[in-house]
Short mmCIF file of N, CA and C in Angstrom, two decimals:
data_model
loop_
_atom_site.label_atom_id
_atom_site.label_comp_id
_atom_site.label_asym_id
_atom_site.label_seq_id
_atom_site.Cartn_x
_atom_site.Cartn_y
_atom_site.Cartn_z
N MET A 1 -77.95 58.64 79.11
CA MET A 1 -78.64 57.64 78.34
C MET A 1 -79.18 58.22 77.03
N LYS A 2 -79.70 59.47 77.11
CA LYS A 2 -80.23 60.10 75.90
C LYS A 2 -79.12 60.33 74.88
N LYS A 3 -77.92 60.69 75.34
CA LYS A 3 -76.80 60.90 74.43
C LYS A 3 -76.43 59.61 73.71
N LEU A 4 -76.44 58.50 74.43
CA LEU A 4 -76.11 57.20 73.84
C LEU A 4 -77.13 56.82 72.76
N VAL A 5 -78.40 57.06 73.03
CA VAL A 5 -79.45 56.76 72.05
C VAL A 5 -79.29 57.64 70.82
N VAL A 6 -78.99 58.93 71.02
CA VAL A 6 -78.80 59.84 69.89
C VAL A 6 -77.60 59.43 69.07
N ILE A 7 -76.48 59.09 69.72
CA ILE A 7 -75.27 58.67 69.00
C ILE A 7 -75.51 57.38 68.24
N CYS A 8 -76.15 56.39 68.85
CA CYS A 8 -76.45 55.13 68.16
C CYS A 8 -77.40 55.36 66.99
N SER A 9 -78.38 56.23 67.17
CA SER A 9 -79.31 56.53 66.09
C SER A 9 -78.60 57.19 64.92
N LEU A 10 -77.71 58.14 65.20
CA LEU A 10 -76.95 58.80 64.13
C LEU A 10 -76.04 57.82 63.41
N LEU A 11 -75.39 56.92 64.15
CA LEU A 11 -74.53 55.92 63.51
C LEU A 11 -75.34 54.99 62.61
N LEU A 12 -76.47 54.50 63.12
CA LEU A 12 -77.30 53.61 62.29
C LEU A 12 -77.83 54.35 61.07
N TRP A 13 -78.23 55.62 61.23
CA TRP A 13 -78.72 56.40 60.11
C TRP A 13 -77.63 56.62 59.08
N SER A 14 -76.37 56.86 59.51
CA SER A 14 -75.27 57.05 58.56
C SER A 14 -74.94 55.75 57.84
N PHE A 15 -75.01 54.60 58.53
CA PHE A 15 -74.78 53.32 57.86
C PHE A 15 -75.86 53.07 56.83
N TYR A 16 -77.10 53.41 57.18
CA TYR A 16 -78.21 53.23 56.24
C TYR A 16 -78.01 54.11 55.01
N GLY A 17 -77.64 55.37 55.21
CA GLY A 17 -77.40 56.27 54.09
C GLY A 17 -76.26 55.82 53.21
N HIS A 18 -75.19 55.29 53.80
CA HIS A 18 -74.06 54.80 53.02
C HIS A 18 -74.45 53.57 52.21
N SER A 19 -75.25 52.68 52.78
CA SER A 19 -75.63 51.48 52.04
C SER A 19 -76.53 51.82 50.87
N GLN A 20 -77.27 52.92 50.92
CA GLN A 20 -78.13 53.30 49.82
C GLN A 20 -77.34 53.83 48.64
N THR A 21 -76.14 54.35 48.86
CA THR A 21 -75.35 54.91 47.77
C THR A 21 -74.33 53.92 47.24
N SER A 22 -74.26 52.74 47.79
CA SER A 22 -73.28 51.75 47.36
C SER A 22 -73.63 51.23 45.97
N ILE A 23 -72.60 50.86 45.21
CA ILE A 23 -72.82 50.29 43.88
C ILE A 23 -73.49 48.93 43.98
N LEU A 24 -73.03 48.09 44.90
CA LEU A 24 -73.64 46.79 45.12
C LEU A 24 -74.60 46.88 46.28
N GLN A 25 -75.87 46.68 46.01
CA GLN A 25 -76.88 46.79 47.04
C GLN A 25 -76.96 45.48 47.83
N ASN A 26 -76.99 45.57 49.13
CA ASN A 26 -77.19 44.40 49.99
C ASN A 26 -78.57 44.47 50.61
N ASP A 27 -79.59 44.63 49.79
CA ASP A 27 -80.95 44.69 50.27
C ASP A 27 -81.79 43.73 49.45
N PHE A 28 -83.08 43.82 49.60
CA PHE A 28 -83.94 42.88 48.92
C PHE A 28 -84.55 43.46 47.64
N GLU A 29 -84.04 44.60 47.18
CA GLU A 29 -84.50 45.17 45.93
C GLU A 29 -83.89 44.41 44.76
N LYS A 30 -84.70 44.04 43.80
CA LYS A 30 -84.22 43.27 42.66
C LYS A 30 -83.53 44.18 41.65
N HIS A 31 -82.40 43.73 41.11
CA HIS A 31 -81.65 44.49 40.11
C HIS A 31 -81.48 43.64 38.86
N ARG A 32 -81.40 44.32 37.72
CA ARG A 32 -81.17 43.65 36.44
C ARG A 32 -80.00 44.32 35.73
N GLN A 33 -79.27 43.53 34.98
CA GLN A 33 -78.19 44.04 34.14
C GLN A 33 -78.34 43.46 32.75
N VAL A 34 -78.12 44.30 31.76
CA VAL A 34 -78.11 43.88 30.36
C VAL A 34 -76.78 44.32 29.79
N GLY A 35 -76.12 43.41 29.08
CA GLY A 35 -74.82 43.75 28.52
C GLY A 35 -74.65 43.24 27.10
N PHE A 36 -73.80 43.95 26.36
CA PHE A 36 -73.49 43.57 24.99
C PHE A 36 -71.98 43.53 24.80
N ASN A 37 -71.53 42.57 24.02
CA ASN A 37 -70.11 42.43 23.74
C ASN A 37 -69.70 43.51 22.75
N ILE A 38 -68.77 44.37 23.17
CA ILE A 38 -68.35 45.50 22.33
C ILE A 38 -66.94 45.30 21.78
N SER A 39 -66.41 44.09 21.82
CA SER A 39 -65.04 43.83 21.37
C SER A 39 -64.84 44.16 19.90
N GLU A 40 -65.75 43.75 19.05
CA GLU A 40 -65.60 44.02 17.62
C GLU A 40 -65.78 45.49 17.31
N MET A 41 -66.60 46.21 18.07
CA MET A 41 -66.73 47.65 17.88
C MET A 41 -65.44 48.36 18.27
N ILE A 42 -64.81 47.92 19.34
CA ILE A 42 -63.52 48.50 19.75
C ILE A 42 -62.48 48.24 18.67
N ASN A 43 -62.55 47.06 18.04
CA ASN A 43 -61.61 46.70 16.97
C ASN A 43 -61.77 47.64 15.77
N LEU A 44 -62.94 48.23 15.56
CA LEU A 44 -63.12 49.20 14.47
C LEU A 44 -62.36 50.49 14.74
N PHE A 45 -62.32 50.92 15.99
CA PHE A 45 -61.67 52.18 16.34
C PHE A 45 -60.19 52.02 16.66
N ILE A 46 -59.80 50.88 17.18
CA ILE A 46 -58.40 50.57 17.47
C ILE A 46 -58.04 49.37 16.60
N PRO A 47 -57.45 49.59 15.46
CA PRO A 47 -57.22 48.47 14.52
C PRO A 47 -56.13 47.52 15.02
N PHE A 48 -56.54 46.32 15.35
CA PHE A 48 -55.60 45.27 15.70
C PHE A 48 -55.26 44.50 14.43
N LYS A 49 -54.31 43.64 14.51
CA LYS A 49 -53.89 42.85 13.35
C LYS A 49 -54.94 41.79 13.05
N GLY A 50 -55.69 41.97 11.97
CA GLY A 50 -56.71 41.00 11.58
C GLY A 50 -57.96 41.09 12.44
N ARG A 51 -58.84 40.13 12.27
CA ARG A 51 -60.09 40.07 13.03
C ARG A 51 -59.83 39.44 14.39
N ILE A 52 -60.32 40.05 15.44
CA ILE A 52 -60.16 39.54 16.80
C ILE A 52 -61.44 38.79 17.17
N PRO A 53 -61.37 37.48 17.46
CA PRO A 53 -62.58 36.77 17.92
C PRO A 53 -63.06 37.36 19.24
N SER A 54 -64.36 37.52 19.36
CA SER A 54 -64.92 38.19 20.52
C SER A 54 -65.47 37.24 21.57
N GLY A 55 -65.20 35.97 21.43
CA GLY A 55 -65.65 35.02 22.43
C GLY A 55 -66.99 34.39 22.07
N PRO A 56 -67.46 33.50 22.91
CA PRO A 56 -68.65 32.73 22.57
C PRO A 56 -69.98 33.45 22.80
N PHE A 57 -69.98 34.59 23.51
CA PHE A 57 -71.25 35.23 23.86
C PHE A 57 -71.29 36.68 23.41
N GLY A 58 -72.46 37.11 22.93
CA GLY A 58 -72.62 38.47 22.46
C GLY A 58 -73.53 39.31 23.33
N ALA A 59 -74.38 38.67 24.13
CA ALA A 59 -75.30 39.41 24.99
C ALA A 59 -75.43 38.67 26.32
N THR A 60 -75.64 39.44 27.37
CA THR A 60 -75.81 38.86 28.70
C THR A 60 -76.97 39.54 29.41
N TRP A 61 -77.66 38.79 30.24
CA TRP A 61 -78.76 39.32 31.04
C TRP A 61 -78.66 38.70 32.43
N ARG A 62 -78.72 39.56 33.45
CA ARG A 62 -78.62 39.10 34.84
C ARG A 62 -79.74 39.73 35.64
N ALA A 63 -80.29 38.96 36.57
CA ALA A 63 -81.33 39.48 37.46
C ALA A 63 -81.16 38.83 38.82
N GLY A 64 -81.23 39.64 39.87
CA GLY A 64 -81.11 39.09 41.21
C GLY A 64 -81.03 40.16 42.27
N ARG A 65 -80.72 39.73 43.48
CA ARG A 65 -80.59 40.63 44.63
C ARG A 65 -79.52 40.08 45.56
N ASN A 66 -79.04 40.93 46.46
CA ASN A 66 -78.00 40.55 47.42
C ASN A 66 -76.76 40.00 46.74
N ASN A 67 -76.39 40.57 45.60
CA ASN A 67 -75.19 40.20 44.84
C ASN A 67 -75.22 38.76 44.34
N LYS A 68 -76.39 38.16 44.26
CA LYS A 68 -76.57 36.82 43.71
C LYS A 68 -77.53 36.94 42.54
N TYR A 69 -77.10 36.50 41.36
CA TYR A 69 -77.85 36.76 40.13
C TYR A 69 -78.11 35.48 39.35
N PHE A 70 -79.25 35.46 38.65
CA PHE A 70 -79.50 34.51 37.58
C PHE A 70 -78.74 35.03 36.37
N ASN A 71 -78.02 34.18 35.67
CA ASN A 71 -77.14 34.58 34.59
C ASN A 71 -77.57 33.88 33.29
N LEU A 72 -77.79 34.67 32.24
CA LEU A 72 -78.11 34.14 30.92
C LEU A 72 -77.21 34.83 29.91
N GLN A 73 -76.48 34.03 29.11
CA GLN A 73 -75.60 34.58 28.08
C GLN A 73 -75.85 33.83 26.78
N ILE A 74 -75.95 34.61 25.69
CA ILE A 74 -76.17 34.00 24.37
C ILE A 74 -75.22 34.63 23.37
N GLY A 75 -74.91 33.88 22.33
CA GLY A 75 -74.07 34.39 21.26
C GLY A 75 -74.22 33.53 20.03
N ALA A 76 -74.21 34.16 18.87
CA ALA A 76 -74.33 33.43 17.61
C ALA A 76 -73.72 34.24 16.49
N GLN A 77 -73.22 33.51 15.51
CA GLN A 77 -72.72 34.12 14.28
C GLN A 77 -73.04 33.16 13.15
N ILE A 78 -73.81 33.60 12.20
CA ILE A 78 -74.20 32.75 11.07
C ILE A 78 -73.88 33.50 9.79
N LEU A 79 -72.74 33.17 9.18
CA LEU A 79 -72.31 33.81 7.95
C LEU A 79 -72.26 32.83 6.78
N GLY A 80 -72.43 31.54 7.06
CA GLY A 80 -72.41 30.55 6.00
C GLY A 80 -71.03 29.99 5.71
N ASP A 81 -70.08 30.19 6.60
CA ASP A 81 -68.74 29.62 6.41
C ASP A 81 -68.37 28.78 7.64
N ASN A 82 -67.09 28.44 7.77
CA ASN A 82 -66.66 27.59 8.89
C ASN A 82 -66.60 28.31 10.22
N ASP A 83 -66.85 29.61 10.26
CA ASP A 83 -66.79 30.35 11.52
C ASP A 83 -68.14 30.49 12.20
N ASP A 84 -69.15 29.75 11.77
CA ASP A 84 -70.47 29.84 12.37
C ASP A 84 -70.48 29.18 13.74
N PHE A 85 -71.23 29.78 14.67
CA PHE A 85 -71.38 29.18 16.00
C PHE A 85 -72.66 29.69 16.64
N ALA A 86 -73.14 28.97 17.63
CA ALA A 86 -74.27 29.39 18.46
C ALA A 86 -74.04 28.81 19.85
N ASN A 87 -74.09 29.68 20.87
CA ASN A 87 -73.84 29.26 22.25
C ASN A 87 -74.85 29.91 23.18
N ILE A 88 -75.22 29.17 24.20
CA ILE A 88 -76.10 29.70 25.24
C ILE A 88 -75.69 29.06 26.56
N GLN A 89 -75.69 29.88 27.60
CA GLN A 89 -75.44 29.34 28.93
C GLN A 89 -76.38 29.99 29.94
N VAL A 90 -76.81 29.18 30.89
CA VAL A 90 -77.74 29.60 31.93
C VAL A 90 -77.18 29.15 33.26
N GLY A 91 -77.17 30.04 34.25
CA GLY A 91 -76.63 29.64 35.53
C GLY A 91 -76.77 30.67 36.63
N TYR A 92 -75.82 30.61 37.55
CA TYR A 92 -75.83 31.38 38.79
C TYR A 92 -74.55 32.22 38.84
N LEU A 93 -74.67 33.49 39.24
CA LEU A 93 -73.53 34.40 39.30
C LEU A 93 -73.53 35.09 40.66
N LYS A 94 -72.34 35.21 41.27
CA LYS A 94 -72.20 35.87 42.56
C LYS A 94 -71.13 36.94 42.47
N LYS A 95 -71.44 38.15 42.96
CA LYS A 95 -70.51 39.27 42.90
C LYS A 95 -69.91 39.56 44.27
N ARG A 96 -68.62 40.00 44.25
CA ARG A 96 -67.93 40.42 45.47
C ARG A 96 -67.17 41.70 45.16
N PRO A 97 -67.46 42.79 45.89
CA PRO A 97 -66.75 44.04 45.62
C PRO A 97 -65.32 43.99 46.15
N LEU A 98 -64.37 44.45 45.35
CA LEU A 98 -62.99 44.57 45.79
C LEU A 98 -62.72 45.97 46.31
N ASN A 99 -63.34 46.97 45.68
CA ASN A 99 -63.33 48.35 46.16
C ASN A 99 -64.55 49.05 45.57
N ASP A 100 -64.57 50.38 45.58
CA ASP A 100 -65.75 51.10 45.09
C ASP A 100 -65.96 50.95 43.60
N LYS A 101 -64.93 50.66 42.83
CA LYS A 101 -65.03 50.62 41.37
C LYS A 101 -64.88 49.22 40.76
N ILE A 102 -64.21 48.32 41.44
CA ILE A 102 -63.90 47.00 40.87
C ILE A 102 -64.68 45.92 41.61
N ILE A 103 -65.34 45.06 40.82
CA ILE A 103 -66.15 43.96 41.35
C ILE A 103 -65.62 42.67 40.75
N TYR A 104 -65.40 41.67 41.58
CA TYR A 104 -65.01 40.34 41.13
C TYR A 104 -66.26 39.46 41.17
N TYR A 105 -66.47 38.64 40.14
CA TYR A 105 -67.63 37.76 40.16
C TYR A 105 -67.26 36.38 39.65
N THR A 106 -68.01 35.40 40.12
CA THR A 106 -67.87 34.01 39.71
C THR A 106 -69.22 33.51 39.23
N SER A 107 -69.18 32.52 38.33
CA SER A 107 -70.43 31.97 37.82
C SER A 107 -70.29 30.47 37.61
N SER A 108 -71.40 29.79 37.74
CA SER A 108 -71.53 28.36 37.43
C SER A 108 -72.72 28.23 36.50
N ASN A 109 -72.49 27.58 35.34
CA ASN A 109 -73.51 27.61 34.29
C ASN A 109 -73.66 26.25 33.61
N LEU A 110 -74.83 26.03 33.04
CA LEU A 110 -75.05 24.95 32.07
C LEU A 110 -74.83 25.56 30.70
N LEU A 111 -74.08 24.87 29.85
CA LEU A 111 -73.68 25.41 28.55
C LEU A 111 -74.16 24.51 27.43
N LEU A 112 -74.70 25.11 26.39
CA LEU A 112 -75.06 24.42 25.16
C LEU A 112 -74.31 25.12 24.03
N SER A 113 -73.46 24.38 23.33
CA SER A 113 -72.59 24.97 22.31
C SER A 113 -72.76 24.23 20.99
N GLY A 114 -72.81 25.01 19.93
CA GLY A 114 -72.86 24.45 18.59
C GLY A 114 -71.93 25.22 17.67
N GLY A 115 -70.97 24.55 17.07
CA GLY A 115 -70.07 25.21 16.13
C GLY A 115 -68.81 25.76 16.74
N GLY A 116 -68.58 25.58 18.02
CA GLY A 116 -67.35 26.05 18.64
C GLY A 116 -67.57 27.23 19.56
N LEU A 117 -66.48 27.67 20.19
CA LEU A 117 -66.55 28.74 21.19
C LEU A 117 -65.95 30.06 20.71
N ASN A 118 -65.60 30.17 19.41
CA ASN A 118 -65.07 31.41 18.83
C ASN A 118 -63.85 31.91 19.59
N LEU A 119 -62.86 31.05 19.71
CA LEU A 119 -61.64 31.37 20.46
C LEU A 119 -60.56 31.89 19.53
N PRO A 120 -59.64 32.72 20.06
CA PRO A 120 -58.52 33.17 19.22
C PRO A 120 -57.60 32.01 18.86
N GLY A 121 -57.14 31.98 17.64
CA GLY A 121 -56.21 30.95 17.18
C GLY A 121 -56.84 29.64 16.81
N THR A 122 -58.16 29.52 16.87
CA THR A 122 -58.84 28.29 16.50
C THR A 122 -59.88 28.59 15.43
N GLU A 123 -60.20 27.59 14.65
CA GLU A 123 -61.24 27.72 13.65
C GLU A 123 -62.45 26.93 14.12
N ASN A 124 -63.62 27.55 14.12
CA ASN A 124 -64.83 26.86 14.55
C ASN A 124 -65.16 25.77 13.56
N ASP A 125 -65.62 24.66 14.08
CA ASP A 125 -66.07 23.57 13.22
C ASP A 125 -67.51 23.24 13.60
N LEU A 126 -68.06 22.22 13.01
CA LEU A 126 -69.45 21.90 13.24
C LEU A 126 -69.68 21.07 14.49
N ASP A 127 -68.65 20.85 15.30
CA ASP A 127 -68.82 20.10 16.53
C ASP A 127 -69.56 20.95 17.55
N GLY A 128 -70.16 20.31 18.48
CA GLY A 128 -70.88 21.00 19.54
C GLY A 128 -71.19 20.04 20.66
N GLY A 129 -71.78 20.56 21.69
CA GLY A 129 -72.12 19.71 22.80
C GLY A 129 -72.73 20.50 23.93
N TRP A 130 -72.90 19.82 25.03
CA TRP A 130 -73.44 20.45 26.23
C TRP A 130 -72.55 20.09 27.40
N GLY A 131 -72.61 20.92 28.43
CA GLY A 131 -71.78 20.67 29.59
C GLY A 131 -71.91 21.77 30.62
N LEU A 132 -70.84 21.96 31.37
CA LEU A 132 -70.79 22.94 32.44
C LEU A 132 -69.70 23.96 32.16
N SER A 133 -69.91 25.17 32.63
CA SER A 133 -68.86 26.19 32.55
C SER A 133 -68.77 26.90 33.89
N PHE A 134 -67.55 27.21 34.26
CA PHE A 134 -67.27 27.93 35.50
C PHE A 134 -66.48 29.17 35.11
N GLY A 135 -67.02 30.33 35.46
CA GLY A 135 -66.41 31.58 35.04
C GLY A 135 -65.95 32.43 36.20
N GLY A 136 -64.99 33.27 35.89
CA GLY A 136 -64.51 34.27 36.82
C GLY A 136 -64.20 35.53 36.05
N GLY A 137 -64.62 36.67 36.57
CA GLY A 137 -64.42 37.90 35.82
C GLY A 137 -64.35 39.12 36.70
N PHE A 138 -64.04 40.23 36.05
CA PHE A 138 -63.95 41.52 36.72
C PHE A 138 -64.88 42.51 36.04
N GLU A 139 -65.49 43.36 36.85
CA GLU A 139 -66.37 44.40 36.36
C GLU A 139 -65.86 45.73 36.91
N TYR A 140 -65.70 46.71 36.02
CA TYR A 140 -65.25 48.04 36.42
C TYR A 140 -66.42 49.00 36.27
N VAL A 141 -66.78 49.67 37.35
CA VAL A 141 -67.94 50.56 37.37
C VAL A 141 -67.53 51.93 36.82
N LEU A 142 -68.14 52.32 35.69
CA LEU A 142 -67.88 53.63 35.10
C LEU A 142 -68.76 54.70 35.72
N ALA A 143 -70.02 54.39 35.94
CA ALA A 143 -70.99 55.27 36.58
C ALA A 143 -71.91 54.38 37.41
N LYS A 144 -72.88 54.98 38.08
CA LYS A 144 -73.74 54.20 38.97
C LYS A 144 -74.43 53.03 38.26
N ASN A 145 -74.87 53.24 37.04
CA ASN A 145 -75.61 52.20 36.31
C ASN A 145 -74.91 51.69 35.07
N VAL A 146 -73.64 52.04 34.85
CA VAL A 146 -72.90 51.62 33.66
C VAL A 146 -71.56 51.03 34.09
N SER A 147 -71.22 49.87 33.53
CA SER A 147 -69.94 49.25 33.86
C SER A 147 -69.41 48.47 32.65
N VAL A 148 -68.14 48.10 32.73
CA VAL A 148 -67.48 47.32 31.70
C VAL A 148 -66.97 46.05 32.38
N ALA A 149 -67.08 44.90 31.70
CA ALA A 149 -66.69 43.64 32.31
C ALA A 149 -66.02 42.72 31.31
N THR A 150 -65.23 41.80 31.83
CA THR A 150 -64.65 40.72 31.04
C THR A 150 -64.61 39.47 31.91
N GLU A 151 -64.61 38.30 31.27
CA GLU A 151 -64.75 37.05 32.01
C GLU A 151 -64.01 35.93 31.29
N ALA A 152 -63.41 35.04 32.06
CA ALA A 152 -62.77 33.82 31.53
C ALA A 152 -63.60 32.62 31.99
N PHE A 153 -63.60 31.56 31.18
CA PHE A 153 -64.40 30.38 31.49
C PHE A 153 -63.54 29.12 31.48
N PHE A 154 -63.89 28.21 32.35
CA PHE A 154 -63.38 26.84 32.33
C PHE A 154 -64.56 25.98 31.91
N VAL A 155 -64.49 25.38 30.73
CA VAL A 155 -65.63 24.67 30.14
C VAL A 155 -65.36 23.18 30.14
N VAL A 156 -66.34 22.42 30.60
CA VAL A 156 -66.29 20.96 30.56
C VAL A 156 -67.47 20.49 29.73
N LEU A 157 -67.20 20.08 28.49
CA LEU A 157 -68.25 19.53 27.62
C LEU A 157 -68.34 18.04 27.87
N VAL A 158 -69.51 17.56 28.28
CA VAL A 158 -69.66 16.15 28.61
C VAL A 158 -70.49 15.40 27.57
N GLY A 159 -71.26 16.10 26.77
CA GLY A 159 -72.07 15.44 25.76
C GLY A 159 -71.87 16.08 24.41
N GLY A 160 -72.32 15.40 23.39
CA GLY A 160 -72.21 15.95 22.04
C GLY A 160 -71.14 15.26 21.24
N PHE A 161 -70.66 15.95 20.18
CA PHE A 161 -69.71 15.36 19.25
C PHE A 161 -68.27 15.43 19.72
N ASP A 162 -67.93 16.43 20.50
CA ASP A 162 -66.54 16.63 20.88
C ASP A 162 -66.41 16.92 22.38
N PRO A 163 -66.61 15.90 23.26
CA PRO A 163 -66.49 16.16 24.69
C PRO A 163 -65.03 16.45 25.07
N GLY A 164 -64.85 17.24 26.11
CA GLY A 164 -63.52 17.57 26.57
C GLY A 164 -63.52 18.80 27.45
N ILE A 165 -62.31 19.25 27.77
CA ILE A 165 -62.13 20.41 28.63
C ILE A 165 -61.53 21.54 27.81
N GLN A 166 -62.02 22.72 28.00
CA GLN A 166 -61.58 23.90 27.23
C GLN A 166 -61.47 25.09 28.18
N ILE A 167 -60.47 25.93 27.98
CA ILE A 167 -60.35 27.18 28.72
C ILE A 167 -60.60 28.32 27.74
N VAL A 168 -61.57 29.17 28.08
CA VAL A 168 -61.91 30.33 27.26
C VAL A 168 -61.29 31.55 27.92
N PRO A 169 -60.28 32.16 27.28
CA PRO A 169 -59.65 33.33 27.89
C PRO A 169 -60.59 34.54 27.86
N PRO A 170 -60.28 35.57 28.61
CA PRO A 170 -61.15 36.76 28.61
C PRO A 170 -60.96 37.60 27.35
N VAL A 171 -61.63 37.21 26.25
CA VAL A 171 -61.48 37.92 24.98
C VAL A 171 -62.61 38.90 24.72
N GLY A 172 -63.74 38.74 25.39
CA GLY A 172 -64.88 39.64 25.17
C GLY A 172 -64.93 40.75 26.21
N ILE A 173 -65.24 41.96 25.74
CA ILE A 173 -65.44 43.10 26.63
C ILE A 173 -66.91 43.47 26.56
N PHE A 174 -67.59 43.44 27.70
CA PHE A 174 -69.02 43.71 27.76
C PHE A 174 -69.28 45.10 28.35
N LEU A 175 -70.20 45.81 27.74
CA LEU A 175 -70.71 47.06 28.27
C LEU A 175 -72.04 46.73 28.92
N LEU A 176 -72.14 46.94 30.25
CA LEU A 176 -73.31 46.54 31.02
C LEU A 176 -74.08 47.76 31.50
N GLY A 177 -75.39 47.67 31.41
CA GLY A 177 -76.27 48.69 31.95
C GLY A 177 -77.14 48.07 33.03
N ARG A 178 -77.29 48.77 34.13
CA ARG A 178 -78.04 48.25 35.27
C ARG A 178 -79.31 49.07 35.45
N PHE A 179 -80.42 48.37 35.68
CA PHE A 179 -81.69 49.07 35.93
C PHE A 179 -82.50 48.31 36.95
#
């Protein structure tokens, strides 16, 4: 009986130790992530043909526990020409690990858009609106607290000047820091 108790205790202790070193914590400790869109910076070092639109969002902030996060993303560009835009979305994000380095996540958000979504091959106009967005993306863990991510969105604008459905491809690359 003593051997069984010792073996069970060692197994539980090893599971506890492994869960503490995991990238995605399944405990009640709160985690935050802050990220910035680095697509245009990458374009400076790797010259692509012309300017590459970096998507509708420039910064992201996430806070939560148990792989369920509050998601806030904002982005704006004001240069005084037809490419001006301002976007904000607030919602819920859930992460699922595929392996030790790759994480798949989905999000459901409320979206407020003004001036367009800064998509490749389109010119932003002064239309805007509000609606819902559903996202899916991948995050690659570079180190324990640093990762790179990209995300695609399915956007349904229901109010404003130009209601409709839009698909935002994964054009932005985010550098995320976790604390």
